[in-house]
Amino acid sequence: LSLCLLVFYISVPFVALGLLAITLALFGLLLVLRVIHLGILERGLYVTWGVIRALFVGPSRNVAGLEVTEEQQPRLFQALREEADRVGTTPVDVVYLTPSSLVSVHEEGRGPFGLIGRSRVIQIGISTLSSLTTDEFKAILAHEYGHFSHQDTFYSQFIAQVSRGLGYSLAVMEAGA
């Protein structure tokens, strides 16, 4: 998996250079034929820049839920801090309440390997909360914090970043065609 991630990030500059070379070659060929076609140059540069930007695509906020703050949910954030301290890890940075029964954590970031502006995110399904005691909920939080402690979210962050980057690159190439 690490090798695949490395290959992706190494390949992006080569793809961008290839697109730039093709763009300039086509534009040069048209100039030799005494045709000035700025559209080819514009589209080619747009697509090349889009591929380069794919390395820096920011985190996806495609969570079907509401982001909540400590001011809105002080008891929830207190429980999150208590469990993080108990497990010996850093509390989450972002909390989403979702309409599902899912409770999960992940990391988000942008830039190469998603290492810039990293944040820890937890999604808490509100339908779960009504059927749990406080101790049961804290046990689930401890389990989820364990994913951070054991670095389970480390590779999933990279996979998500590469997926977003590829999706962005493909969308830009399609729009430029």
mmCIF file of C-alpha atoms in Angstrom:
data_model
loop_
_atom_site.group_PDB
_atom_site.id
_atom_site.type_symbol
_atom_site.label_atom_id
_atom_site.label_comp_id
_atom_site.label_asym_id
_atom_site.label_seq_id
_atom_site.Cartn_x
_atom_site.Cartn_y
_atom_site.Cartn_z
ATOM 1 C CA LEU A 1 0.000 0.000 0.000
ATOM 2 C CA SER A 2 2.811 2.391 0.870
ATOM 3 C CA LEU A 3 4.465 1.661 -2.454
ATOM 4 C CA CYS A 4 1.236 2.385 -4.346
ATOM 5 C CA LEU A 5 0.818 5.696 -2.531
ATOM 6 C CA LEU A 6 4.397 6.631 -3.309
ATOM 7 C CA VAL A 7 3.953 5.708 -6.986
ATOM 8 C CA PHE A 8 0.835 7.881 -7.181
ATOM 9 C CA TYR A 9 2.576 10.953 -5.799
ATOM 10 C CA ILE A 10 5.686 10.383 -7.896
ATOM 11 C CA SER A 11 3.621 9.905 -11.065
ATOM 12 C CA VAL A 12 1.643 13.153 -10.789
ATOM 13 C CA PRO A 13 4.541 15.437 -11.876
ATOM 14 C CA PHE A 14 5.270 13.125 -14.829
ATOM 15 C CA VAL A 15 1.619 13.177 -15.883
ATOM 16 C CA ALA A 16 1.578 16.969 -15.568
ATOM 17 C CA LEU A 17 4.786 17.301 -17.597
ATOM 18 C CA GLY A 18 3.401 14.934 -20.226
ATOM 19 C CA LEU A 19 0.199 16.956 -20.522
ATOM 20 C CA LEU A 20 2.206 20.174 -20.779
ATOM 21 C CA ALA A 21 4.481 18.667 -23.447
ATOM 22 C CA ILE A 22 1.510 17.452 -25.508
ATOM 23 C CA THR A 23 -0.195 20.833 -25.169
ATOM 24 C CA LEU A 24 2.899 22.742 -26.284
ATOM 25 C CA ALA A 25 3.575 20.271 -29.123
ATOM 26 C CA LEU A 26 0.033 20.629 -30.455
ATOM 27 C CA PHE A 27 0.154 24.403 -30.127
ATOM 28 C CA GLY A 28 3.565 24.470 -31.853
ATOM 29 C CA LEU A 29 2.301 22.212 -34.658
ATOM 30 C CA LEU A 30 -0.633 24.527 -35.247
ATOM 31 C CA LEU A 31 1.714 27.526 -35.311
ATOM 32 C CA VAL A 32 3.810 25.789 -37.992
ATOM 33 C CA LEU A 33 0.590 25.320 -39.955
ATOM 34 C CA ARG A 34 -0.022 29.063 -39.407
ATOM 35 C CA VAL A 35 -3.060 28.479 -37.231
ATOM 36 C CA ILE A 36 -3.302 30.222 -33.910
ATOM 37 C CA HIS A 37 -5.579 28.217 -31.651
ATOM 38 C CA LEU A 38 -5.468 29.616 -28.127
ATOM 39 C CA GLY A 39 -8.184 27.179 -27.017
ATOM 40 C CA ILE A 40 -5.739 24.260 -27.172
ATOM 41 C CA LEU A 41 -3.223 26.188 -25.121
ATOM 42 C CA GLU A 42 -5.865 27.276 -22.606
ATOM 43 C CA ARG A 43 -7.342 23.797 -22.168
ATOM 44 C CA GLY A 44 -3.966 22.120 -21.970
ATOM 45 C CA LEU A 45 -2.689 24.499 -19.310
ATOM 46 C CA TYR A 46 -5.981 24.203 -17.401
ATOM 47 C CA VAL A 47 -5.748 20.403 -17.332
ATOM 48 C CA THR A 48 -2.041 20.459 -16.442
ATOM 49 C CA TRP A 49 -2.677 22.830 -13.543
ATOM 50 C CA GLY A 50 -5.624 20.680 -12.440
ATOM 51 C CA VAL A 51 -3.454 17.578 -12.257
ATOM 52 C CA ILE A 52 -0.865 19.445 -10.180
ATOM 53 C CA ARG A 53 -3.605 20.775 -7.881
ATOM 54 C CA ALA A 54 -4.759 17.190 -7.316
ATOM 55 C CA LEU A 55 -1.782 16.820 -4.985
ATOM 56 C CA PHE A 56 -3.198 19.547 -2.785
ATOM 57 C CA VAL A 57 -6.917 18.758 -2.826
ATOM 58 C CA GLY A 58 -8.289 19.497 0.613
ATOM 59 C CA PRO A 59 -10.207 17.184 2.869
ATOM 60 C CA SER A 60 -13.572 15.937 1.817
ATOM 61 C CA ARG A 61 -16.438 17.130 3.959
ATOM 62 C CA ASN A 62 -18.878 14.608 2.538
ATOM 63 C CA VAL A 63 -20.262 13.640 5.915
ATOM 64 C CA ALA A 64 -24.038 13.358 5.972
ATOM 65 C CA GLY A 65 -24.438 15.141 9.249
ATOM 66 C CA LEU A 66 -23.967 18.332 11.206
ATOM 67 C CA GLU A 67 -20.642 19.546 12.505
ATOM 68 C CA VAL A 68 -21.051 20.489 16.157
ATOM 69 C CA THR A 69 -18.886 22.623 18.407
ATOM 70 C CA GLU A 70 -18.105 22.465 22.094
ATOM 71 C CA GLU A 71 -20.343 25.474 22.677
ATOM 72 C CA GLN A 72 -23.276 23.552 21.200
ATOM 73 C CA GLN A 73 -22.557 20.204 22.879
ATOM 74 C CA PRO A 74 -20.399 20.765 25.999
ATOM 75 C CA ARG A 75 -21.226 17.413 27.650
ATOM 76 C CA LEU A 76 -20.352 15.488 24.490
ATOM 77 C CA PHE A 77 -16.997 17.248 24.189
ATOM 78 C CA GLN A 78 -16.336 16.636 27.886
ATOM 79 C CA ALA A 79 -16.925 12.905 27.352
ATOM 80 C CA LEU A 80 -14.671 12.967 24.277
ATOM 81 C CA ARG A 81 -11.856 14.638 26.243
ATOM 82 C CA GLU A 82 -12.252 12.283 29.205
ATOM 83 C CA GLU A 83 -12.002 9.182 27.022
ATOM 84 C CA ALA A 84 -9.066 10.578 25.053
ATOM 85 C CA ASP A 85 -7.242 11.223 28.339
ATOM 86 C CA ARG A 86 -8.133 7.767 29.636
ATOM 87 C CA VAL A 87 -6.859 6.099 26.459
ATOM 88 C CA GLY A 88 -3.813 8.380 26.340
ATOM 89 C CA THR A 89 -4.399 10.051 23.004
ATOM 90 C CA THR A 90 -5.295 13.452 21.600
ATOM 91 C CA PRO A 91 -9.020 14.325 21.435
ATOM 92 C CA VAL A 92 -10.741 14.669 18.078
ATOM 93 C CA ASP A 93 -10.714 18.025 16.289
ATOM 94 C CA VAL A 94 -14.031 17.754 14.447
ATOM 95 C CA VAL A 95 -17.298 16.136 15.558
ATOM 96 C CA TYR A 96 -20.212 15.296 13.269
ATOM 97 C CA LEU A 97 -23.611 14.145 14.433
ATOM 98 C CA THR A 98 -25.161 11.974 11.743
ATOM 99 C CA PRO A 99 -28.650 10.498 11.323
ATOM 100 C CA SER A 100 -27.268 6.948 11.240
ATOM 101 C CA SER A 101 -26.184 4.479 13.910
ATOM 102 C CA LEU A 102 -22.544 4.659 12.789
ATOM 103 C CA VAL A 103 -19.789 5.736 15.168
ATOM 104 C CA SER A 104 -16.443 6.009 13.409
ATOM 105 C CA VAL A 105 -13.228 8.001 13.264
ATOM 106 C CA HIS A 106 -10.941 9.080 10.459
ATOM 107 C CA GLU A 107 -8.205 11.589 9.750
ATOM 108 C CA GLU A 108 -8.314 14.307 7.138
ATOM 109 C CA GLY A 109 -5.610 16.420 5.596
ATOM 110 C CA ARG A 110 -4.589 18.057 2.358
ATOM 111 C CA GLY A 111 -1.411 18.271 0.383
ATOM 112 C CA PRO A 112 0.943 15.471 -0.509
ATOM 113 C CA PHE A 113 0.088 12.410 1.540
ATOM 114 C CA GLY A 114 -2.639 14.421 3.311
ATOM 115 C CA LEU A 115 -0.113 15.592 5.875
ATOM 116 C CA ILE A 116 -0.919 19.321 5.801
ATOM 117 C CA GLY A 117 -3.613 20.564 8.160
ATOM 118 C CA ARG A 118 -4.374 17.129 9.569
ATOM 119 C CA SER A 119 -7.391 16.783 11.791
ATOM 120 C CA ARG A 120 -9.028 13.945 13.679
ATOM 121 C CA VAL A 121 -12.709 13.482 12.950
ATOM 122 C CA ILE A 122 -15.420 11.474 14.671
ATOM 123 C CA GLN A 123 -18.877 10.747 13.302
ATOM 124 C CA ILE A 124 -21.500 9.889 15.896
ATOM 125 C CA GLY A 125 -24.833 8.474 14.797
ATOM 126 C CA ILE A 126 -27.532 10.068 16.907
ATOM 127 C CA SER A 127 -29.771 7.023 16.574
ATOM 128 C CA THR A 128 -27.161 5.115 18.587
ATOM 129 C CA LEU A 129 -27.164 7.552 21.482
ATOM 130 C CA SER A 130 -30.717 6.861 22.620
ATOM 131 C CA SER A 131 -30.036 3.148 23.152
ATOM 132 C CA LEU A 132 -26.741 3.449 25.079
ATOM 133 C CA THR A 133 -25.882 4.154 28.666
ATOM 134 C CA THR A 134 -23.163 6.711 29.351
ATOM 135 C CA ASP A 135 -20.693 3.942 30.192
ATOM 136 C CA GLU A 136 -21.514 2.050 26.969
ATOM 137 C CA PHE A 137 -21.073 5.238 24.936
ATOM 138 C CA LYS A 138 -17.729 5.930 26.607
ATOM 139 C CA ALA A 139 -16.639 2.356 25.843
ATOM 140 C CA ILE A 140 -17.409 2.985 22.162
ATOM 141 C CA LEU A 141 -15.457 6.250 22.286
ATOM 142 C CA ALA A 142 -12.508 4.422 23.877
ATOM 143 C CA HIS A 143 -12.674 1.840 21.082
ATOM 144 C CA GLU A 144 -12.730 4.576 18.417
ATOM 145 C CA TYR A 145 -9.822 6.413 20.064
ATOM 146 C CA GLY A 146 -7.982 3.099 19.965
ATOM 147 C CA HIS A 147 -8.058 3.361 16.167
ATOM 148 C CA PHE A 148 -6.051 6.585 16.449
ATOM 149 C CA SER A 149 -3.675 5.098 19.034
ATOM 150 C CA HIS A 150 -2.974 2.069 16.844
ATOM 151 C CA GLN A 151 -2.679 4.284 13.737
ATOM 152 C CA ASP A 152 -5.510 2.457 11.974
ATOM 153 C CA THR A 153 -6.597 5.776 10.453
ATOM 154 C CA PHE A 154 -3.119 6.557 9.116
ATOM 155 C CA TYR A 155 -3.379 4.608 5.846
ATOM 156 C CA SER A 156 -7.074 5.255 5.358
ATOM 157 C CA GLN A 157 -6.249 8.978 5.309
ATOM 158 C CA PHE A 158 -3.795 8.403 2.452
ATOM 159 C CA ILE A 159 -6.225 6.223 0.555
ATOM 160 C CA ALA A 160 -8.938 8.877 0.859
ATOM 161 C CA GLN A 161 -6.500 11.614 -0.228
ATOM 162 C CA VAL A 162 -5.371 9.649 -3.294
ATOM 163 C CA SER A 163 -8.978 8.836 -4.160
ATOM 164 C CA ARG A 164 -9.972 12.519 -3.944
ATOM 165 C CA GLY A 165 -6.881 13.529 -5.934
ATOM 166 C CA LEU A 166 -7.593 11.033 -8.702
ATOM 167 C CA GLY A 167 -11.247 12.038 -8.810
ATOM 168 C CA TYR A 168 -10.301 15.704 -9.026
ATOM 169 C CA SER A 169 -7.711 15.030 -11.774
ATOM 170 C CA LEU A 170 -10.184 13.028 -13.838
ATOM 171 C CA ALA A 171 -12.881 15.671 -13.443
ATOM 172 C CA VAL A 172 -10.486 18.406 -14.559
ATOM 173 C CA MET A 173 -9.287 16.365 -17.552
ATOM 174 C CA GLU A 174 -12.861 15.631 -18.568
ATOM 175 C CA ALA A 175 -13.851 19.295 -18.251
ATOM 176 C CA GLY A 176 -10.827 20.365 -20.294
ATOM 177 C CA ALA A 177 -11.540 17.931 -23.130
#
